[in-house]
CSV table of C-alpha atoms in Angstrom, one decimal:
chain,number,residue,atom,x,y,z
A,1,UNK,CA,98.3,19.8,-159.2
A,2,UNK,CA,102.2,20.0,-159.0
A,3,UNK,CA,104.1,18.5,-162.0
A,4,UNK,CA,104.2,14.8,-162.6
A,5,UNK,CA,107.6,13.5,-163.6
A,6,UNK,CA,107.6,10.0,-165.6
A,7,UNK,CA,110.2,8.5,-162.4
A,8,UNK,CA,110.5,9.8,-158.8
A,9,UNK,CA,112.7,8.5,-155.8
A,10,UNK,CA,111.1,8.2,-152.3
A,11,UNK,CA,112.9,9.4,-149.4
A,12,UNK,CA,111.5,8.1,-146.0
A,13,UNK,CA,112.3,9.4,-142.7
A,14,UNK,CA,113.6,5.7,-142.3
A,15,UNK,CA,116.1,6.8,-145.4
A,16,UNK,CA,117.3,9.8,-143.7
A,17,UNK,CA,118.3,8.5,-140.5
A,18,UNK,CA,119.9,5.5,-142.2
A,19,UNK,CA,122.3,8.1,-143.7
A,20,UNK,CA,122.5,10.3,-140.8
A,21,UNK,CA,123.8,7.2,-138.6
A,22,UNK,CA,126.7,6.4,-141.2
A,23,UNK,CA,127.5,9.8,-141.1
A,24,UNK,CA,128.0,9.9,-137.4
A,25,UNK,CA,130.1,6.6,-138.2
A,26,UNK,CA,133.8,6.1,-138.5
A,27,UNK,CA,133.4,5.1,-142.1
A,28,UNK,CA,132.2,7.2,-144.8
A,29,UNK,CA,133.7,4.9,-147.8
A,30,UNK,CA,135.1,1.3,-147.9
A,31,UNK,CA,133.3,0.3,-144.8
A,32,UNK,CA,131.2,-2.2,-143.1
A,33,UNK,CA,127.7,-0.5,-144.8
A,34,UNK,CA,129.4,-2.0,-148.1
A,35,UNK,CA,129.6,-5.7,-147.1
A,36,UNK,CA,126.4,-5.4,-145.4
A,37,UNK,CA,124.4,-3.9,-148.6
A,38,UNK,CA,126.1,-6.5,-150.9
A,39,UNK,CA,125.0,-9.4,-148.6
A,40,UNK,CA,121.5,-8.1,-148.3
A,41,UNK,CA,121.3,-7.3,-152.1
A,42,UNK,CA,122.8,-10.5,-153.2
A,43,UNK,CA,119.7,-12.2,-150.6
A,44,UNK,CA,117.1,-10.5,-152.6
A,45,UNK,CA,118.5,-11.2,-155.8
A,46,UNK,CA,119.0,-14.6,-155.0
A,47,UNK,CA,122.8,-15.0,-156.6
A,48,UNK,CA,125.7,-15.5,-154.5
A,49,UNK,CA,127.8,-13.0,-154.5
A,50,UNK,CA,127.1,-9.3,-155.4
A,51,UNK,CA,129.6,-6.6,-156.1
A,52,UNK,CA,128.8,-2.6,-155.1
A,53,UNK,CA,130.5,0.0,-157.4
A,54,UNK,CA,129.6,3.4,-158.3
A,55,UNK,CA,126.7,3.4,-160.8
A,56,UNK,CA,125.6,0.7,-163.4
A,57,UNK,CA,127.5,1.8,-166.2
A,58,UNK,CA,130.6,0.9,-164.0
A,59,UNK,CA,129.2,-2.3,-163.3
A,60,UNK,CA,128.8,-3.2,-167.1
A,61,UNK,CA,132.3,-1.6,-168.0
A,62,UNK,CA,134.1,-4.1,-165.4
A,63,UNK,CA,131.6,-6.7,-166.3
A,64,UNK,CA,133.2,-6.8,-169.9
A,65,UNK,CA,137.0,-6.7,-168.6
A,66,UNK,CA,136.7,-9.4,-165.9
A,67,UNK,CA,135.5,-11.1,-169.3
A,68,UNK,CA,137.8,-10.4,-171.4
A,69,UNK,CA,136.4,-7.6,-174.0
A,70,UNK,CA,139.4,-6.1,-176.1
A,71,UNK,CA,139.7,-4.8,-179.2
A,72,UNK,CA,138.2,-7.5,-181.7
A,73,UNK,CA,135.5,-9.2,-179.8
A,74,UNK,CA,132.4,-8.7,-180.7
A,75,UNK,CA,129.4,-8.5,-178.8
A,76,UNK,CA,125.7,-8.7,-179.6
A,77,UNK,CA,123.0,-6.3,-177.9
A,78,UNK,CA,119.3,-4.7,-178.2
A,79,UNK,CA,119.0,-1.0,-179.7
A,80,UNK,CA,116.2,-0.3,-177.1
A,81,UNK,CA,117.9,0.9,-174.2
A,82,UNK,CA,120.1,3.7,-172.5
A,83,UNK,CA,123.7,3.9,-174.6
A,84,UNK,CA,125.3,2.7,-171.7
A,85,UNK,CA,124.4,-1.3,-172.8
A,86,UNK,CA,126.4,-0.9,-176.0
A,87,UNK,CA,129.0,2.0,-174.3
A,88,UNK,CA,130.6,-0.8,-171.8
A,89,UNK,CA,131.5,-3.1,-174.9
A,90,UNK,CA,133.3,0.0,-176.8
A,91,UNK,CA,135.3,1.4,-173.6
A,92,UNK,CA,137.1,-1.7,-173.9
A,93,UNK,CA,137.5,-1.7,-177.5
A,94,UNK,CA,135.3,-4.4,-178.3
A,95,UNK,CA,132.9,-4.0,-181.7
A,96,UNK,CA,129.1,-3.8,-180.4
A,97,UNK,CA,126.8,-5.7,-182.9
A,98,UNK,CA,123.0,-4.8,-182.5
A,99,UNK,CA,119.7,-6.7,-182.8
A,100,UNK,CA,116.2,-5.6,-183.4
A,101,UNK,CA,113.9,-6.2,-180.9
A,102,UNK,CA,110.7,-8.5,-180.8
A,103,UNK,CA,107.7,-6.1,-181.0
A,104,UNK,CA,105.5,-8.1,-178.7
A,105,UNK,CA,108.1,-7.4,-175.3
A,106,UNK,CA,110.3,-5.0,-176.6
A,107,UNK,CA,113.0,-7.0,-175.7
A,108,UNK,CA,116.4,-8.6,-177.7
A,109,UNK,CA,115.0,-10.7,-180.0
A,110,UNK,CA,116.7,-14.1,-179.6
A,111,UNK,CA,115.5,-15.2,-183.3
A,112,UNK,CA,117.5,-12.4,-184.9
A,113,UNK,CA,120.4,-13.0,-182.4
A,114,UNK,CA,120.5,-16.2,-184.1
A,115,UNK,CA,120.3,-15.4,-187.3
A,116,UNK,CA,123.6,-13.5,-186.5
A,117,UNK,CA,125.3,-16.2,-185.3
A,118,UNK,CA,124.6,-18.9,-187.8
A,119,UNK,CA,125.6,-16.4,-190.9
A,120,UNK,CA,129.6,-15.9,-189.4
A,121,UNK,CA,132.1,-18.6,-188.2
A,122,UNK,CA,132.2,-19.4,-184.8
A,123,UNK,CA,133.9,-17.9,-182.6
A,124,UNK,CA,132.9,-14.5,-184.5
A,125,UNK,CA,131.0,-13.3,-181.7
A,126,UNK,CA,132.1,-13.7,-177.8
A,127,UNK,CA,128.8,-12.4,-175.8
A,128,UNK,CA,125.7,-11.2,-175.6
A,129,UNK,CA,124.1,-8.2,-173.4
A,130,UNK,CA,120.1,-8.8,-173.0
A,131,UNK,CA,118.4,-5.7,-171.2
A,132,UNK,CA,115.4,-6.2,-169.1
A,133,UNK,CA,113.8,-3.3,-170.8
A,134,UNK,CA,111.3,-1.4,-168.6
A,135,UNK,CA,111.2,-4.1,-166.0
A,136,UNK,CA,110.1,-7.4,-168.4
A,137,UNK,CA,112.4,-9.9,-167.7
A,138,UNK,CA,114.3,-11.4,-170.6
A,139,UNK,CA,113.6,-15.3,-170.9
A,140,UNK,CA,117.6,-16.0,-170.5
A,141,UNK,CA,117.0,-19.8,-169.9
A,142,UNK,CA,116.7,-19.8,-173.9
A,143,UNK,CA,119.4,-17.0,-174.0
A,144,UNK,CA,121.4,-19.4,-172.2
A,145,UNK,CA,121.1,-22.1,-174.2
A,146,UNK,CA,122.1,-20.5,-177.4
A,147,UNK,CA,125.1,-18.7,-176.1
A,148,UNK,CA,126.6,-22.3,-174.9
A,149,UNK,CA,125.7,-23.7,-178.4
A,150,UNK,CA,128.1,-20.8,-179.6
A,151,UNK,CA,130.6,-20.7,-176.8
A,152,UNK,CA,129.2,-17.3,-175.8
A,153,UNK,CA,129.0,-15.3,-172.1
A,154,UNK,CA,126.0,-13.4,-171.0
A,155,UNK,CA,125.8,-10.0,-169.4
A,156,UNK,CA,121.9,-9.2,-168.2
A,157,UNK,CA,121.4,-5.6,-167.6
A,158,UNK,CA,118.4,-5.6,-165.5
A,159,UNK,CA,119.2,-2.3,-163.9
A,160,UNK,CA,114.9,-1.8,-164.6
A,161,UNK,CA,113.8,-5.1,-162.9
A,162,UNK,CA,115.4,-5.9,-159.5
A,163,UNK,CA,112.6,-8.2,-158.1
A,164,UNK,CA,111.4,-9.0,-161.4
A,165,UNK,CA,111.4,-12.6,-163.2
A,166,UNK,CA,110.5,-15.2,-165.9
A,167,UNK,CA,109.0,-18.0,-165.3
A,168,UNK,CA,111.1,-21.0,-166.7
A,169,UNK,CA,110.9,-24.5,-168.8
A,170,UNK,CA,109.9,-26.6,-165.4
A,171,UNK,CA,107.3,-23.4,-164.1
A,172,UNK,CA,109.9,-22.2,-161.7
A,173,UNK,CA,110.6,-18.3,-161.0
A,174,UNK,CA,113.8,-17.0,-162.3
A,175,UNK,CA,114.7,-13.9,-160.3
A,176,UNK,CA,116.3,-11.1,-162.6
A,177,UNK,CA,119.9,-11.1,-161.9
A,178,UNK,CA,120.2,-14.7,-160.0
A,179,UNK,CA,123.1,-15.9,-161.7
A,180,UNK,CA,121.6,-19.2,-162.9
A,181,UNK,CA,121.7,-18.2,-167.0
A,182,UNK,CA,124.0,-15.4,-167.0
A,183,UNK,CA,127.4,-15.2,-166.2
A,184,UNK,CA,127.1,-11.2,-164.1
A,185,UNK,CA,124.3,-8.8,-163.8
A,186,UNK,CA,124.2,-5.5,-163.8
A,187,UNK,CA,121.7,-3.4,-161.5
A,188,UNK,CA,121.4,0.5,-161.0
A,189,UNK,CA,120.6,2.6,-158.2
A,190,UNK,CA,119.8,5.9,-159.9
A,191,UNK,CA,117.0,7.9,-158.2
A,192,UNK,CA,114.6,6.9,-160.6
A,193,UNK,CA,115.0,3.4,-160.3
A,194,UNK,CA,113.8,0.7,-157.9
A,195,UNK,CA,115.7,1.3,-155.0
A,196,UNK,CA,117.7,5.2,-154.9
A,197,UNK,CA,120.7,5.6,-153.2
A,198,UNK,CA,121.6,9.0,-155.2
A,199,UNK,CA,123.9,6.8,-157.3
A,200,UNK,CA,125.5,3.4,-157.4
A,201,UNK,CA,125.1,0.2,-159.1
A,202,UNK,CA,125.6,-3.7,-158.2
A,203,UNK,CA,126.5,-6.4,-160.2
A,204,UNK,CA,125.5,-10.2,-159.1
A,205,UNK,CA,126.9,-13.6,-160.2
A,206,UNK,CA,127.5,-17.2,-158.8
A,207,UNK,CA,131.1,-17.4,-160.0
A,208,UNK,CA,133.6,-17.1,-157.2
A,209,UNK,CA,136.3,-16.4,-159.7
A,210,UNK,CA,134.4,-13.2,-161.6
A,211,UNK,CA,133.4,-12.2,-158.0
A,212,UNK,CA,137.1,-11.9,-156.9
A,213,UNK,CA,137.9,-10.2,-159.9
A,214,UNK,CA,135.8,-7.6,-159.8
A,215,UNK,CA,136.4,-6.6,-156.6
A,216,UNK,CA,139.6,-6.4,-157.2
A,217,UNK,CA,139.1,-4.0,-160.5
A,218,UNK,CA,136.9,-1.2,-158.6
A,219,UNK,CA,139.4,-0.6,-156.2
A,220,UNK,CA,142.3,0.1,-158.9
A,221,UNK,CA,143.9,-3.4,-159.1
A,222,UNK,CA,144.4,-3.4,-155.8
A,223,UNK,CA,144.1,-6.7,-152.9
A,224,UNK,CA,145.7,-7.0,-149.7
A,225,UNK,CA,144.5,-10.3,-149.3
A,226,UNK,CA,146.5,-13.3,-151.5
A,227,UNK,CA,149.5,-11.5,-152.2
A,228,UNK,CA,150.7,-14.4,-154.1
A,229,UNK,CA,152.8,-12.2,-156.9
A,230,UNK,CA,155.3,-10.1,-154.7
A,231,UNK,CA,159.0,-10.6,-156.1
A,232,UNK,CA,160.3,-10.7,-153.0
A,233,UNK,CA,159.2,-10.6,-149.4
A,234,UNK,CA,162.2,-7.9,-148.6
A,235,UNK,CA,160.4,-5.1,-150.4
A,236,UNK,CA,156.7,-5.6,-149.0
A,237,UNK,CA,158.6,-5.7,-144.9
A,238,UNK,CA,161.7,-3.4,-145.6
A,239,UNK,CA,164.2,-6.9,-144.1
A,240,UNK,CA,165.9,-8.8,-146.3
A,241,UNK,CA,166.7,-12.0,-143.9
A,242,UNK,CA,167.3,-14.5,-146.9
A,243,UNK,CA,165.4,-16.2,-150.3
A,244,UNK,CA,162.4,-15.0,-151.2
A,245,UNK,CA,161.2,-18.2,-150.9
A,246,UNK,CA,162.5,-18.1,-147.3
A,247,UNK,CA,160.7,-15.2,-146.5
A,248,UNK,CA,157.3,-16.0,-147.9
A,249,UNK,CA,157.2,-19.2,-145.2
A,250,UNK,CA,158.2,-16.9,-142.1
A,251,UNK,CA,156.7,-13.2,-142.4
A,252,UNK,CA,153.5,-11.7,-141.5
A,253,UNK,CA,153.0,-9.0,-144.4
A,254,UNK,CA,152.7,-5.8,-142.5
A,255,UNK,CA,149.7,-4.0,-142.2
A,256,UNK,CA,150.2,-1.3,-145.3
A,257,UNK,CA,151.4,-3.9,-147.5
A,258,UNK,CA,149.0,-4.1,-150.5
A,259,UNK,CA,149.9,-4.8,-154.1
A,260,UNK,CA,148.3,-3.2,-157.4
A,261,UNK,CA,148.1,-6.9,-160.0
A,262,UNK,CA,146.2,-5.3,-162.4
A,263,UNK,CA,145.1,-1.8,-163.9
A,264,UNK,CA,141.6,-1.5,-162.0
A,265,UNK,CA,139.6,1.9,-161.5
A,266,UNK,CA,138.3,3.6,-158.6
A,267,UNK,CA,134.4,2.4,-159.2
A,268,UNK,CA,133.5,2.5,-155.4
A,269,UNK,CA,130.3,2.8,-153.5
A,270,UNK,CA,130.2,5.1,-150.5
A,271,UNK,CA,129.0,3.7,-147.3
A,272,UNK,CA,126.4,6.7,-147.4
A,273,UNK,CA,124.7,5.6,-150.7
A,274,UNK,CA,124.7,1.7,-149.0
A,275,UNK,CA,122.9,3.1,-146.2
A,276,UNK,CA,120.6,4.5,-148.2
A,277,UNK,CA,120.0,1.7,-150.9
A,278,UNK,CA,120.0,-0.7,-148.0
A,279,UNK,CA,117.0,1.3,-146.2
A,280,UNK,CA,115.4,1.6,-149.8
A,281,UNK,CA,115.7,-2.3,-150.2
A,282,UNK,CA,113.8,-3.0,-147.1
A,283,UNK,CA,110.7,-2.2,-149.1
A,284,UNK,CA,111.2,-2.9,-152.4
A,285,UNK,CA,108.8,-5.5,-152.2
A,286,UNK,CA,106.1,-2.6,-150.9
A,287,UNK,CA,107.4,-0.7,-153.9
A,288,UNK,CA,106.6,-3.5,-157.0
A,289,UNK,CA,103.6,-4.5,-155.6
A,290,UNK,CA,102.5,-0.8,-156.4
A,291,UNK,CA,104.1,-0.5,-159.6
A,292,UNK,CA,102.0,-3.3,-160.6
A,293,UNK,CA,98.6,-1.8,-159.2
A,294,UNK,CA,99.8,1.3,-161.3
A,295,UNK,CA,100.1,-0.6,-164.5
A,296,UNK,CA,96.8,-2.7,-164.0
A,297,UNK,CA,94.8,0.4,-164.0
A,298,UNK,CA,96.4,2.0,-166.8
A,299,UNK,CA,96.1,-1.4,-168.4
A,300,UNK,CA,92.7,-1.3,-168.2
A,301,UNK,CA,92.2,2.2,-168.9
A,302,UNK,CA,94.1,1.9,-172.3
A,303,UNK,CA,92.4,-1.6,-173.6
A,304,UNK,CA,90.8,-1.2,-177.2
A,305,UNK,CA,91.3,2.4,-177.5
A,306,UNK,CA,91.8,2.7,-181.1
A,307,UNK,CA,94.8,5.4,-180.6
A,308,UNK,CA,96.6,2.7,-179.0
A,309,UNK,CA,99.0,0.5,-180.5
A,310,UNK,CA,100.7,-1.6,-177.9
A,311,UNK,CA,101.4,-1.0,-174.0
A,312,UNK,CA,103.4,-2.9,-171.8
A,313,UNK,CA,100.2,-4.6,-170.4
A,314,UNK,CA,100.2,-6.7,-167.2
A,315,UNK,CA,102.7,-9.5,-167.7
A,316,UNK,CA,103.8,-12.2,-165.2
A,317,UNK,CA,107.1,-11.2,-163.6
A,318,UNK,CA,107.5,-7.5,-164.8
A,319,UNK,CA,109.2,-5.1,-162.4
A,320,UNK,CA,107.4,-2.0,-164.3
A,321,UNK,CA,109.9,0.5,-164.1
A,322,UNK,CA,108.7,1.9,-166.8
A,323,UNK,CA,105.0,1.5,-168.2
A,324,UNK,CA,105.4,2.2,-172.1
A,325,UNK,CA,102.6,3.1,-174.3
A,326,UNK,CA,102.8,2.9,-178.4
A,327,UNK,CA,100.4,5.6,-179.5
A,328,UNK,CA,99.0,7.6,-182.9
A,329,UNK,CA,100.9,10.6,-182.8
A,330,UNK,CA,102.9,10.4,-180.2
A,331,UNK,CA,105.1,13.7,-180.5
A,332,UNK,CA,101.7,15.3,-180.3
A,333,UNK,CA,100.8,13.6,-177.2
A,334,UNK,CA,103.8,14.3,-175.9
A,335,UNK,CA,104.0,18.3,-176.1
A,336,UNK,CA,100.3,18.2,-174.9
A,337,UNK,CA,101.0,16.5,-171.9
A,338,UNK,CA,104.0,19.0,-171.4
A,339,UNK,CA,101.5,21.3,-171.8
A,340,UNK,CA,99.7,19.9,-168.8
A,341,UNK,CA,103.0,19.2,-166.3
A,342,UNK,CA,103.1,15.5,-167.0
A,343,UNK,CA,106.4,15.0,-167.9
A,344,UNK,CA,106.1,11.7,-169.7
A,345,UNK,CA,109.5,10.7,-171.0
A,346,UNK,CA,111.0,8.4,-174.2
A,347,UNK,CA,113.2,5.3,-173.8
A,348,UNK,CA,114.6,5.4,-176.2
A,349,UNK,CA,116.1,6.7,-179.0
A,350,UNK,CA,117.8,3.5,-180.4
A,351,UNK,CA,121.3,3.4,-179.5
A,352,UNK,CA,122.4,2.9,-183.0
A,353,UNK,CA,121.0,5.7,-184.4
A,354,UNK,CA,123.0,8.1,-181.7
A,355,UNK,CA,126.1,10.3,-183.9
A,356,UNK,CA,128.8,8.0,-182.7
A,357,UNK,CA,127.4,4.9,-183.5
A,358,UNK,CA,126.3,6.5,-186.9
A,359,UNK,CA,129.7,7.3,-187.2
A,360,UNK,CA,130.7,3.7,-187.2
A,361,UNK,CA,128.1,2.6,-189.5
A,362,UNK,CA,125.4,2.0,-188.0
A,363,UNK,CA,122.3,3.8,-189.9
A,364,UNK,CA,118.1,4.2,-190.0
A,365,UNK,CA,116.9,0.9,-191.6
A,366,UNK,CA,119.1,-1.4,-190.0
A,367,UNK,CA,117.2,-1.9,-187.2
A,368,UNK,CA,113.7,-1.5,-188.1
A,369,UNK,CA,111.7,-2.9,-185.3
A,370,UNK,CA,113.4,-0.5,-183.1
A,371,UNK,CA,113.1,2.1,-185.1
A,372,UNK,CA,109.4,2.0,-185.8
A,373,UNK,CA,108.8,1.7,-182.0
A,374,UNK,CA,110.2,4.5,-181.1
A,375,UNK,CA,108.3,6.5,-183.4
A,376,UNK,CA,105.5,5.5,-181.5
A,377,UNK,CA,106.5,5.0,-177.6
A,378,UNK,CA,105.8,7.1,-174.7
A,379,UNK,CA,106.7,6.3,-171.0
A,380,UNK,CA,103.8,7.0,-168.4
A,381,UNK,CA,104.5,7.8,-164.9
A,382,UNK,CA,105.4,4.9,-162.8
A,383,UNK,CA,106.9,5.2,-159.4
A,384,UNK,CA,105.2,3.9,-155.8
A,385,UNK,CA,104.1,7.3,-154.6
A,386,UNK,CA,102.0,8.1,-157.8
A,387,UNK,CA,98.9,8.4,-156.6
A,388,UNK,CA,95.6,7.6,-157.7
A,389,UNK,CA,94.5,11.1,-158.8
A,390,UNK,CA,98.0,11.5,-160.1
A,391,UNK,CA,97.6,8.7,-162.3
A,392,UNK,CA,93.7,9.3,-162.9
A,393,UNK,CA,94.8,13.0,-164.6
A,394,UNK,CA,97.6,11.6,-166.8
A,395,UNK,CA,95.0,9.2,-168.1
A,396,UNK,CA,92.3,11.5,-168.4
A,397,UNK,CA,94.5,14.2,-170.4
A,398,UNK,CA,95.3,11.6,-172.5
A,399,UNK,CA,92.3,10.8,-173.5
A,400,UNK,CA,90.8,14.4,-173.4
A,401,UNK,CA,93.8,14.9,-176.3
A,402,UNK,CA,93.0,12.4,-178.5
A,403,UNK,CA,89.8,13.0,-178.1
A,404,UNK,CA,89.9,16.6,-179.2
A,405,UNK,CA,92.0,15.5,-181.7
A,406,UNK,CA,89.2,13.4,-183.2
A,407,UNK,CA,87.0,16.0,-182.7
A,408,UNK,CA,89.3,18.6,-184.7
């Protein structure tokens, strides 16, 4: 049997000719595949606008400048999750503040976000950044709540969960990313995630004002559209005819004229990775309704084992990108599945305890949820293609190692 990785994208003849027809296209960045991914992805979502850039960690970096991170704000996240969460708040200066998570869902818990807030001053803290960790979708109707009670913004990271949702106070589905709690979403489109396009990220939001601003930010500043701050119209057309003022009434801006308004980056999406996500979204559906057949059997296969701790389970909403056991000896497991070319993987080492965040105080015992579940997680293989012997052998050497370990 061939090694089983813990993630895999699927490429699809569909995929490649997708690609191949950009390619033979006049555009190969900034063009129409960009618009058209956005619109589609927004669609899905369910938001109303959506923003392509580069990866996800790009999304939350401009997240936290179009809302205003700078030195002195603090911001409030989980520990349980990939650095980038907490790295976004800190490239803009900002202080990150962890929480421990709730060791039912391995999400943020809101209870010891609270407690935060009700021990400082308001105004101590300016957001919060849930993560939909492994897929589960954060309950950010409650999320949203509290952070209006404090005067807070909310940044959802649900680069595991597009398609995923909670259900809400009056029984309706909350997509993952719809903009109706949280200010933006982030989403990523790294090959192991839900839809691969090699690269790229997307950030969602109903807020016409954050939506022009970002778009403005991953192309370095820079509009050509509502050039409203130009000094003087003489300078954008090389004619100086009169005022300013004059000017602005009478000319056409030419057709290079663009203006750089604020200090932006180049975060853009090719239109070769929006082909590709774009194909790949066609059947996300096709690909969660798998991911949830894959955690239903391990579900079951994994019920009242005594080596067993806690697993992800089959919960109402969850997008399963990653199905996460809590296990007896875990580091044991984990070299013996090595052992076996099952590649299961670890997510994650909590973000706190990484060098540079030890560096700025954080230390072991701070967070001590976290850290006791990551003692004990291990990520299965979960991706569409992971077929049924695939998955039956990953159980079955599980079981054959504790077994043998009992034995022993």
């Amino acid at each position: 049997m061939m090694p089983i990785p813990y993630g895999r994208q699927s490429i699809t003849d569909e995929d490649i000719e997708a690609v191949i027809q950009t390619l033979k296209s006049d555009y190969l960045t900034q063009g129409p595949k960009i618009k058209e991914f956005e619109e589609a992805f927004a669609a899905y979502i369910g938001s109303e606008y959506a923003v392509a850039v580069s990866n996800g960690t790009a999304a939350l970096h401009l997240n936290c400048i179009a809302l205003g991170v700078k030195p002195g704000v603090k911001v409030i996240t989980t520990p349980i999750t990939f650095a980038a969460s907490a790295n976004c708040v800190r490239y803009c200066g900002g202080e990150v503040v962890f929480a421990d998570i709730d060791p039912d869902t391995y999400l943020l818990d809101i209870s010891k976000v609270r407690e935060l807030l009700e021990k400082s001053p308001k105004g101590t803290y300016s957001g919060i950044i849930p993560v939909d960790f492994a897929g589960r979708a954060v309950d950010l109707e409650a999320f949203r709540k509290l952070a209006d009670e404090y005067g807070l913004w909310i940044i959802e990271d649900a680069c595991h969960a597009p398609g995923g949702y909670f259900v809400d106070s009056s029984k309706n589905q909350q997509s993952c990313g719809n903009g109706n709690f949280a200010d933006l979403a982030i989403f990523s489109f790294h090959p192991v995630k839900h839809i691969a396009a090699g690269e790229g990220g997307m950030t969602t939001t109903n807020s016409k004002v954050l939506y022009e601003k970002l778009v403005m930010l991953r192309t370095h500043g820079i509009i050509k559209d509502d050039l409203k701050y130009q000094n003087s119209v003489s300078f954008a057309t090389g004619v100086n005819t009169g005022s300013a003022q004059e000017e602005q009434e009478q000319v056409d801006y030419p057709g290079w004229y663009m203006e750089m308004q604020e200090l932006g980056y180049n975060y853009r999406l090719t239109d070769i990775q929006a082909a590709l996500g774009l194909s790949q979204l066609g059947r996300a559906e096709k690909g969660l309704v798998r991911r949830k057949d894959i955690a239903e059997v391990y579900r079951d296969a994994f019920s009242g084992q005594d080596f067993v701790l806690s697993q992800s389970g089959v919960v109402v909403g969850h997008a399963y990108h990653l199905y996460v056991l809590e296990v007896k000896d875990r580091v044991g497991l984990y070299n013996f599945l090595r052992g076996k070319s099952i590649y299961a993987q670890i997510h994650y080492i909590p973000t706190h305890l990484m060098p540079y965040y030890r560096e700025l105080g954080w230390k072991e015992g701070d967070m001590p949820i976290a850290e006791e579940y990551y003692n004990n997680c291990i990520s299965l293989p979960m991706y569409p293609t992971l077929s049924y012997d695939e998955q039956r052998f990953v159980i079955d050497t599980i079981l054959l190692y504790y077994s043998e370990k009992n034995c022993s």
